[in-house]
Amino acid sequence: MKKLFTSESVTEGHPDKLCDYISDSILDEYLKQDNTSRVACETVASKGLILVTGEITSKGEVDIESVVRNAIKEIGYDNSRTDIDYRTCEVLVNISKQSDDIALGVDKSLETKNGREIISEGAGDQGIMFGYACDETECFMPLPIYLAHKLAKRLTDVRKQGIIEYLRPDGKVQVTVEYEGKQPIRIDTVVVSTQHIEEIKQEKLKVDIMNEVIQRVIPSDLLDDNTKYFINPTGRFVIGGPLGDVGLTGRKIIVDTYGGYSRHGGGAFSGKDYTKVDRSASYMARFLAKNIVANGYSKKCEIQLAYAIGVAKPVSIYVDTFGTSTISEEEIIQKIQENFELTPRGIINTLNLDKPMYRQTSNYGHFGEKDLPWEKVINI
C-alpha cells in the first residue's frame, strides 16, 4: 500500500528559530563562564523588539544585550523595514533566579542503592521524553525531516554565500515522501517559501530555487515527472522575521525532533540547561534509539523515558520497535538498563552535556548529521 508522509523545516531566520538561537546563545555564554549554570531562558521577538526572560542562576556575568544583537547579526537581520535590525531593535531583559524549591530537588535527590540511601541529582521537572531512529537514512533519521532540514539549510547557505544574493533570512520548506509499505520510494511534493527583496521577479526566484536549492539537495532518483513543486506559492514574501510574525522560543518542537514521524513528549529544548530532562533525556532517548538501530537490533526504534521532579531514576522505560526487532523488546530494555545510567547525572556524564555546545543545535534539527555526543554510534 502506498501512502504519503510530510515533514517541514524552517530556516534560522524564521522568527521562532531566531528566538531559539538567541536563547541557546545565552545558555552557551553562561556555560563558558560557569558550567554549573542553571538556565531557563525564553526569548520573544516582535516588531523592533527582543524580550529575554526566564530564570538564570550562575556565577557567570553575561552581557545579554550584546549576545542578543550578535545573534541577530549572525543570522543576517539588518533591515527594520522588512524584518528586524540588530543595530536598532530594542532589547529588554527580565531575568530572575531559579526557584529554590526546584533547586532542592535537582541538587539533592535521595535514591536507594544496594539497600542504602545515597544522594544524587534529581530531574529538574516531571515529564515524558521520546527518542527515535530508523534506517531510512545514513544518520538514522526519517527521510522527510532529513530532506526538509537539508533544504532549509541550503536556503541559508545560498543566501549567506551570495549564490542567491537577493534572499532574506526567513523561510520555510516542506517535503512529502511517498512510501510503499514501509519503504520511501519517491518525493511527491516539495514546498519552498523564502523571504526576498522586493525588486526580484518571481520567475527568476523560482528558477534559482529549483536549480540552486531543490536540485542540489534532493537526489534525482527520488524525483520524477509527477513530483509537484510549490515555490513561494503566495507569489510574494518580502515582509518576514519578527515584523511578519511574532517569534517565541520552543515553538518548533516537531521541527526540532523527527518531523512528526515519531511521538513527542511536549517539552521544548532551546534555552534550557542540561539539568532539564526535557532536553537531556530527549537527547539520551535519541542516543539509545539510534544505537539500538545502528547495532542491528531493529530497523526502527522509539524509546520513551519518564521522570518525576527531584527523582533521579526514570519512573519508566518504554521501547517500541514496530515489529522490526531481531531480539525481544524486553531484551532491548535489559541492554539499556545494563549499559546506561539514566539518572540526570548519568546522562550528563555519558553525553558530556555540561559544555557550551547548544547554539549549533537550535537550527536544522537537534538530531541527524551533526557532530554531537548523542549522535555517536557505540557497540552495545
Short mmCIF file of C-alpha atoms in Angstrom, two decimals:
data_model
loop_
_atom_site.label_atom_id
_atom_site.label_comp_id
_atom_site.label_asym_id
_atom_site.label_seq_id
_atom_site.Cartn_x
_atom_site.Cartn_y
_atom_site.Cartn_z
CA MET A 1 0.00 0.00 0.00
CA LYS A 2 1.27 3.46 -0.93
CA LYS A 3 0.99 6.38 1.49
CA LEU A 4 2.31 9.91 1.87
CA PHE A 5 4.09 11.50 4.84
CA THR A 6 5.10 15.16 5.11
CA SER A 7 7.61 16.98 7.34
CA GLU A 8 8.58 20.63 7.47
CA SER A 9 11.64 22.63 8.46
CA VAL A 10 12.41 26.34 8.70
CA THR A 11 15.48 28.50 8.23
CA GLU A 12 17.39 30.11 11.08
CA GLY A 13 15.73 33.39 10.15
CA HIS A 14 12.25 32.13 10.97
CA PRO A 15 11.10 34.23 13.95
CA ASP A 16 10.69 31.20 16.24
CA LYS A 17 14.12 29.91 15.28
CA LEU A 18 15.66 33.34 15.80
CA CYS A 19 14.37 33.09 19.37
CA ASP A 20 15.75 29.57 19.81
CA TYR A 21 19.14 30.75 18.57
CA ILE A 22 19.19 33.72 20.94
CA SER A 23 18.20 31.56 23.93
CA ASP A 24 20.82 28.91 23.20
CA SER A 25 23.47 31.58 22.56
CA ILE A 26 22.79 32.99 26.03
CA LEU A 27 22.95 29.48 27.52
CA ASP A 28 26.32 28.81 25.88
CA GLU A 29 27.76 32.10 27.13
CA TYR A 30 26.83 31.24 30.71
CA LEU A 31 28.21 27.71 30.40
CA LYS A 32 31.53 29.09 29.08
CA GLN A 33 31.97 31.02 32.32
CA ASP A 34 30.31 28.57 34.74
CA ASN A 35 29.46 25.05 33.62
CA THR A 36 27.15 24.62 36.62
CA SER A 37 24.90 27.47 35.43
CA ARG A 38 21.17 26.86 35.69
CA VAL A 39 19.46 28.45 32.72
CA ALA A 40 15.83 28.52 31.59
CA CYS A 41 15.90 31.34 29.07
CA GLU A 42 12.95 32.35 26.90
CA THR A 43 13.00 34.87 24.04
CA VAL A 44 10.18 36.77 22.37
CA ALA A 45 10.73 38.59 19.07
CA SER A 46 8.28 41.07 17.56
CA LYS A 47 8.36 44.29 15.58
CA GLY A 48 11.61 46.05 16.51
CA LEU A 49 11.73 44.33 19.91
CA ILE A 50 13.50 41.40 21.56
CA LEU A 51 12.44 40.38 25.08
CA VAL A 52 14.62 37.94 27.01
CA THR A 53 13.05 36.49 30.15
CA GLY A 54 13.28 33.44 32.38
CA GLU A 55 15.40 32.18 35.26
CA ILE A 56 19.19 32.07 35.44
CA THR A 57 21.41 31.17 38.40
CA SER A 58 25.13 31.39 37.60
CA LYS A 59 28.50 32.65 38.75
CA GLY A 60 28.99 33.99 35.23
CA GLU A 61 28.43 37.60 34.19
CA VAL A 62 27.00 37.79 30.68
CA ASP A 63 26.15 40.93 28.71
CA ILE A 64 22.85 39.54 27.45
CA GLU A 65 22.07 42.50 25.20
CA SER A 66 25.35 42.07 23.34
CA VAL A 67 24.70 38.34 22.92
CA VAL A 68 21.24 39.10 21.52
CA ARG A 69 22.45 41.69 19.00
CA ASN A 70 25.31 39.48 17.84
CA ALA A 71 22.96 36.51 17.35
CA ILE A 72 20.59 38.62 15.22
CA LYS A 73 23.57 39.88 13.21
CA GLU A 74 24.88 36.35 12.62
CA ILE A 75 21.54 35.31 11.16
CA GLY A 76 21.60 38.32 8.85
CA TYR A 77 18.83 40.60 10.06
CA ASP A 78 19.78 44.22 9.34
CA ASN A 79 16.67 45.86 7.88
CA SER A 80 13.93 47.19 10.16
CA ARG A 81 11.75 47.95 7.13
CA THR A 82 11.30 44.31 6.14
CA ASP A 83 12.14 42.27 9.27
CA ILE A 84 14.39 43.48 12.15
CA ASP A 85 17.72 45.30 12.50
CA TYR A 86 20.28 44.08 15.04
CA ARG A 87 21.63 47.63 15.38
CA THR A 88 18.41 49.48 16.15
CA CYS A 89 15.98 46.99 17.71
CA GLU A 90 15.05 47.37 21.36
CA VAL A 91 16.36 44.66 23.70
CA LEU A 92 14.60 44.13 27.03
CA VAL A 93 15.96 41.74 29.67
CA ASN A 94 13.81 40.44 32.55
CA ILE A 95 15.70 37.62 34.29
CA SER A 96 15.22 36.17 37.77
CA LYS A 97 16.96 33.33 39.63
CA GLN A 98 15.88 29.71 39.62
CA SER A 99 13.29 28.83 42.25
CA ASP A 100 14.83 27.46 45.45
CA ASP A 101 12.05 24.85 45.53
CA ILE A 102 13.13 23.46 42.15
CA ALA A 103 16.81 23.63 43.11
CA LEU A 104 16.14 21.49 46.18
CA GLY A 105 15.00 18.54 44.09
CA VAL A 106 17.58 18.99 41.37
CA ASP A 107 20.63 19.42 43.60
CA LYS A 108 19.91 16.61 46.03
CA SER A 109 17.72 13.61 45.41
CA LEU A 110 17.56 10.63 47.78
CA GLU A 111 17.92 7.32 45.98
CA THR A 112 18.37 3.78 47.21
CA LYS A 113 21.24 1.61 46.01
CA ASN A 114 22.03 -1.83 47.43
CA GLY A 115 19.76 -1.18 50.39
CA ARG A 116 21.26 2.17 51.42
CA GLU A 117 20.32 5.74 50.69
CA ILE A 118 22.60 7.87 48.50
CA ILE A 119 22.33 11.48 47.37
CA SER A 120 22.31 12.26 43.67
CA GLU A 121 20.91 14.90 41.36
CA GLY A 122 17.20 14.69 40.64
CA ALA A 123 15.29 15.51 37.49
CA GLY A 124 14.63 19.21 37.01
CA ASP A 125 10.99 18.55 36.16
CA GLN A 126 8.50 15.77 35.61
CA GLY A 127 7.81 14.78 32.04
CA ILE A 128 7.94 12.26 29.23
CA MET A 129 10.62 12.27 26.55
CA PHE A 130 10.86 10.33 23.30
CA GLY A 131 13.78 9.30 21.14
CA TYR A 132 13.56 7.76 17.70
CA ALA A 133 15.74 6.26 14.98
CA CYS A 134 15.22 4.32 11.76
CA ASP A 135 17.34 3.02 8.91
CA GLU A 136 15.85 5.23 6.16
CA THR A 137 18.98 7.43 6.05
CA GLU A 138 22.64 7.04 6.95
CA CYS A 139 22.16 9.25 10.02
CA PHE A 140 19.19 7.13 11.14
CA MET A 141 16.60 9.87 10.67
CA PRO A 142 13.27 9.64 8.81
CA LEU A 143 13.68 10.72 5.19
CA PRO A 144 11.03 13.51 5.19
CA ILE A 145 12.58 15.55 8.02
CA TYR A 146 16.11 14.72 6.84
CA LEU A 147 15.44 16.27 3.42
CA ALA A 148 13.44 19.16 4.87
CA HIS A 149 16.37 20.15 7.10
CA LYS A 150 18.81 19.93 4.21
CA LEU A 151 16.60 22.15 2.06
CA ALA A 152 16.24 24.74 4.85
CA LYS A 153 19.99 24.72 5.48
CA ARG A 154 20.69 25.08 1.75
CA LEU A 155 18.34 28.10 1.62
CA THR A 156 20.50 29.77 4.26
CA ASP A 157 23.77 28.71 2.62
CA VAL A 158 22.91 30.15 -0.80
CA ARG A 159 21.92 33.43 0.88
CA LYS A 160 25.00 33.76 3.07
CA GLN A 161 27.39 32.64 0.34
CA GLY A 162 25.91 35.08 -2.16
CA ILE A 163 24.81 32.36 -4.57
CA ILE A 164 21.28 33.82 -4.47
CA GLU A 165 22.06 37.29 -3.21
CA TYR A 166 18.51 38.64 -3.11
CA LEU A 167 17.19 36.29 -0.40
CA ARG A 168 16.40 37.45 3.14
CA PRO A 169 16.71 35.25 6.28
CA ASP A 170 13.13 33.98 6.80
CA GLY A 171 11.99 30.80 5.09
CA LYS A 172 10.08 27.53 5.35
CA VAL A 173 10.20 24.24 3.46
CA GLN A 174 8.10 21.10 3.34
CA VAL A 175 8.77 17.67 1.86
CA THR A 176 6.20 14.96 1.14
CA VAL A 177 7.61 11.45 0.73
CA GLU A 178 5.69 8.59 -0.84
CA TYR A 179 6.10 5.24 0.89
CA GLU A 180 5.37 1.81 -0.48
CA GLY A 181 4.79 -0.29 2.57
CA LYS A 182 7.50 0.88 4.95
CA GLN A 183 9.98 1.97 2.29
CA PRO A 184 10.33 5.51 0.90
CA ILE A 185 10.24 5.37 -2.89
CA ARG A 186 9.89 8.93 -4.24
CA ILE A 187 9.29 12.59 -3.44
CA ASP A 188 5.70 13.57 -4.11
CA THR A 189 5.76 17.29 -3.21
CA VAL A 190 8.31 19.97 -2.35
CA VAL A 191 7.26 23.34 -0.90
CA VAL A 192 9.71 26.23 -0.50
CA SER A 193 8.72 29.67 0.78
CA THR A 194 11.58 32.12 1.10
CA GLN A 195 11.80 35.79 2.01
CA HIS A 196 13.30 38.01 -0.68
CA ILE A 197 13.98 41.62 -1.51
CA GLU A 198 11.10 43.49 -3.10
CA GLU A 199 12.67 44.05 -6.51
CA ILE A 200 13.18 40.43 -7.55
CA LYS A 201 10.82 38.86 -10.08
CA GLN A 202 9.11 35.64 -9.02
CA GLU A 203 10.01 33.88 -12.27
CA LYS A 204 13.73 34.28 -11.57
CA LEU A 205 13.31 33.30 -7.92
CA LYS A 206 11.57 30.06 -8.87
CA VAL A 207 14.27 29.11 -11.37
CA ASP A 208 17.05 29.90 -8.90
CA ILE A 209 15.43 27.97 -6.04
CA MET A 210 14.87 24.97 -8.27
CA ASN A 211 18.41 24.96 -9.65
CA GLU A 212 20.41 26.00 -6.58
CA VAL A 213 18.36 24.57 -3.71
CA ILE A 214 15.98 21.75 -4.62
CA GLN A 215 18.09 20.02 -7.26
CA ARG A 216 21.25 20.44 -5.18
CA VAL A 217 19.69 18.71 -2.16
CA ILE A 218 17.19 16.06 -3.25
CA PRO A 219 18.67 13.02 -5.04
CA SER A 220 17.50 12.93 -8.64
CA ASP A 221 16.36 9.31 -8.37
CA LEU A 222 13.73 10.39 -5.84
CA LEU A 223 12.27 13.00 -8.22
CA ASP A 224 10.12 12.18 -11.23
CA ASP A 225 7.77 13.81 -13.73
CA ASN A 226 4.92 13.63 -11.21
CA THR A 227 6.76 15.42 -8.37
CA LYS A 228 4.98 18.68 -7.56
CA TYR A 229 6.83 21.90 -6.71
CA PHE A 230 5.40 24.93 -4.93
CA ILE A 231 7.95 27.75 -4.72
CA ASN A 232 6.68 30.89 -2.96
CA PRO A 233 3.11 29.84 -3.76
CA THR A 234 1.63 33.13 -2.45
CA GLY A 235 3.71 34.97 -5.07
CA ARG A 236 5.42 37.38 -2.67
CA PHE A 237 7.37 37.13 0.60
CA VAL A 238 9.04 40.46 1.38
CA ILE A 239 7.95 41.13 4.95
CA GLY A 240 9.35 38.43 7.23
CA GLY A 241 11.04 37.64 10.51
CA PRO A 242 9.66 39.30 13.65
CA LEU A 243 7.99 42.01 11.57
CA GLY A 244 5.84 39.42 9.81
CA ASP A 245 5.14 37.14 12.78
CA VAL A 246 5.93 37.09 16.49
CA GLY A 247 8.64 34.58 17.43
CA LEU A 248 8.88 32.51 20.61
CA THR A 249 11.47 30.11 21.98
CA GLY A 250 10.36 26.49 21.86
CA ARG A 251 7.54 26.76 19.34
CA LYS A 252 9.08 24.49 16.69
CA ILE A 253 9.39 21.28 18.71
CA ILE A 254 8.38 18.99 15.83
CA VAL A 255 10.89 20.66 13.50
CA ASP A 256 13.49 20.17 16.25
CA THR A 257 12.92 16.42 16.50
CA TYR A 258 11.53 13.97 13.94
CA GLY A 259 9.14 15.99 11.81
CA GLY A 260 6.09 14.30 13.30
CA TYR A 261 7.30 10.83 12.31
CA SER A 262 7.71 9.89 15.98
CA ARG A 263 5.85 10.94 19.10
CA HIS A 264 6.94 13.95 21.15
CA GLY A 265 6.76 14.42 24.91
CA GLY A 266 5.82 18.09 24.56
CA GLY A 267 8.81 19.79 26.15
CA ALA A 268 10.96 22.24 24.18
CA PHE A 269 14.77 22.19 24.21
CA SER A 270 16.30 25.58 23.47
CA GLY A 271 17.32 27.86 26.32
CA LYS A 272 17.33 25.02 28.88
CA ASP A 273 20.49 23.81 30.60
CA TYR A 274 21.45 20.15 30.85
CA THR A 275 19.69 19.52 34.20
CA LYS A 276 16.33 19.95 32.47
CA VAL A 277 15.26 16.47 31.42
CA ASP A 278 13.05 17.94 28.69
CA ARG A 279 16.34 18.43 26.89
CA SER A 280 18.86 15.99 28.34
CA ALA A 281 16.58 12.93 28.46
CA SER A 282 15.35 13.60 24.92
CA TYR A 283 18.96 13.58 23.79
CA MET A 284 19.57 10.38 25.73
CA ALA A 285 16.47 8.72 24.29
CA ARG A 286 17.70 9.56 20.77
CA PHE A 287 21.16 8.19 21.66
CA LEU A 288 19.61 4.93 22.85
CA ALA A 289 17.24 4.55 19.90
CA LYS A 290 19.96 5.34 17.36
CA ASN A 291 22.31 2.77 18.83
CA ILE A 292 19.63 0.11 19.01
CA VAL A 293 19.12 0.52 15.24
CA ALA A 294 22.81 1.03 14.42
CA ASN A 295 23.71 -2.18 16.26
CA GLY A 296 21.20 -4.14 14.22
CA TYR A 297 18.67 -4.87 16.95
CA SER A 298 15.86 -3.28 14.94
CA LYS A 299 15.12 -1.26 11.80
CA LYS A 300 13.03 1.28 13.72
CA CYS A 301 13.05 2.14 17.39
CA GLU A 302 11.12 4.57 19.57
CA ILE A 303 12.04 4.97 23.23
CA GLN A 304 10.13 6.79 25.94
CA LEU A 305 11.71 7.87 29.23
CA ALA A 306 9.59 9.34 32.05
CA TYR A 307 10.80 11.30 35.08
CA ALA A 308 9.45 12.81 38.29
CA ILE A 309 10.82 16.12 39.57
CA GLY A 310 13.51 15.63 42.18
CA VAL A 311 13.79 11.88 41.48
CA ALA A 312 16.95 10.66 39.79
CA LYS A 313 15.94 7.43 38.08
CA PRO A 314 13.32 7.33 35.34
CA VAL A 315 9.96 6.09 36.54
CA SER A 316 9.52 4.12 33.30
CA ILE A 317 11.33 2.99 30.13
CA TYR A 318 9.28 2.06 27.07
CA VAL A 319 10.57 0.57 23.80
CA ASP A 320 8.67 0.08 20.55
CA THR A 321 10.44 -1.42 17.53
CA PHE A 322 7.28 -1.61 15.37
CA GLY A 323 7.77 -5.32 14.71
CA THR A 324 11.25 -4.85 13.23
CA SER A 325 13.46 -6.12 16.08
CA THR A 326 15.86 -9.04 15.90
CA ILE A 327 15.61 -9.57 19.66
CA SER A 328 12.70 -9.04 22.03
CA GLU A 329 11.85 -5.57 23.29
CA GLU A 330 12.31 -6.90 26.84
CA GLU A 331 15.91 -7.80 25.94
CA ILE A 332 16.44 -4.33 24.50
CA ILE A 333 15.23 -2.73 27.75
CA GLN A 334 17.56 -5.04 29.66
CA LYS A 335 20.50 -3.96 27.48
CA ILE A 336 19.64 -0.31 28.13
CA GLN A 337 19.47 -0.84 31.88
CA GLU A 338 22.72 -2.80 31.94
CA ASN A 339 24.75 -0.41 29.77
CA PHE A 340 23.46 3.08 30.51
CA GLU A 341 22.96 5.26 33.58
CA LEU A 342 19.70 7.11 33.05
CA THR A 343 19.77 9.43 36.06
CA PRO A 344 20.28 13.12 35.22
CA ARG A 345 23.92 12.92 36.35
CA GLY A 346 24.43 9.71 34.40
CA ILE A 347 23.05 11.30 31.23
CA ILE A 348 25.19 14.42 31.74
CA ASN A 349 28.34 12.31 32.16
CA THR A 350 27.55 9.97 29.26
CA LEU A 351 26.87 12.77 26.79
CA ASN A 352 29.19 15.46 28.26
CA LEU A 353 26.30 17.89 28.41
CA ASP A 354 27.93 20.50 30.67
CA LYS A 355 29.80 22.02 27.71
CA PRO A 356 28.74 25.11 25.70
CA MET A 357 27.52 23.27 22.59
CA TYR A 358 23.89 24.25 22.31
CA ARG A 359 23.93 27.15 19.87
CA GLN A 360 24.58 24.75 16.99
CA THR A 361 21.55 22.63 17.91
CA SER A 362 18.99 25.41 17.64
CA ASN A 363 18.56 25.23 13.86
CA TYR A 364 18.02 22.43 11.31
CA GLY A 365 17.19 19.84 13.95
CA HIS A 366 18.79 18.62 17.15
CA PHE A 367 19.30 15.17 15.63
CA GLY A 368 20.82 13.80 12.45
CA GLU A 369 24.13 14.60 10.77
CA LYS A 370 25.50 16.98 13.41
CA ASP A 371 28.67 16.01 15.29
CA LEU A 372 27.10 15.89 18.74
CA PRO A 373 27.56 13.42 21.62
CA TRP A 374 24.08 11.89 21.33
CA GLU A 375 24.69 11.14 17.65
CA LYS A 376 27.69 8.88 18.25
CA VAL A 377 27.37 5.15 17.47
CA ILE A 378 28.81 2.72 20.01
CA ASN A 379 28.77 -1.06 20.44
CA ILE A 380 26.15 -2.32 22.88
#
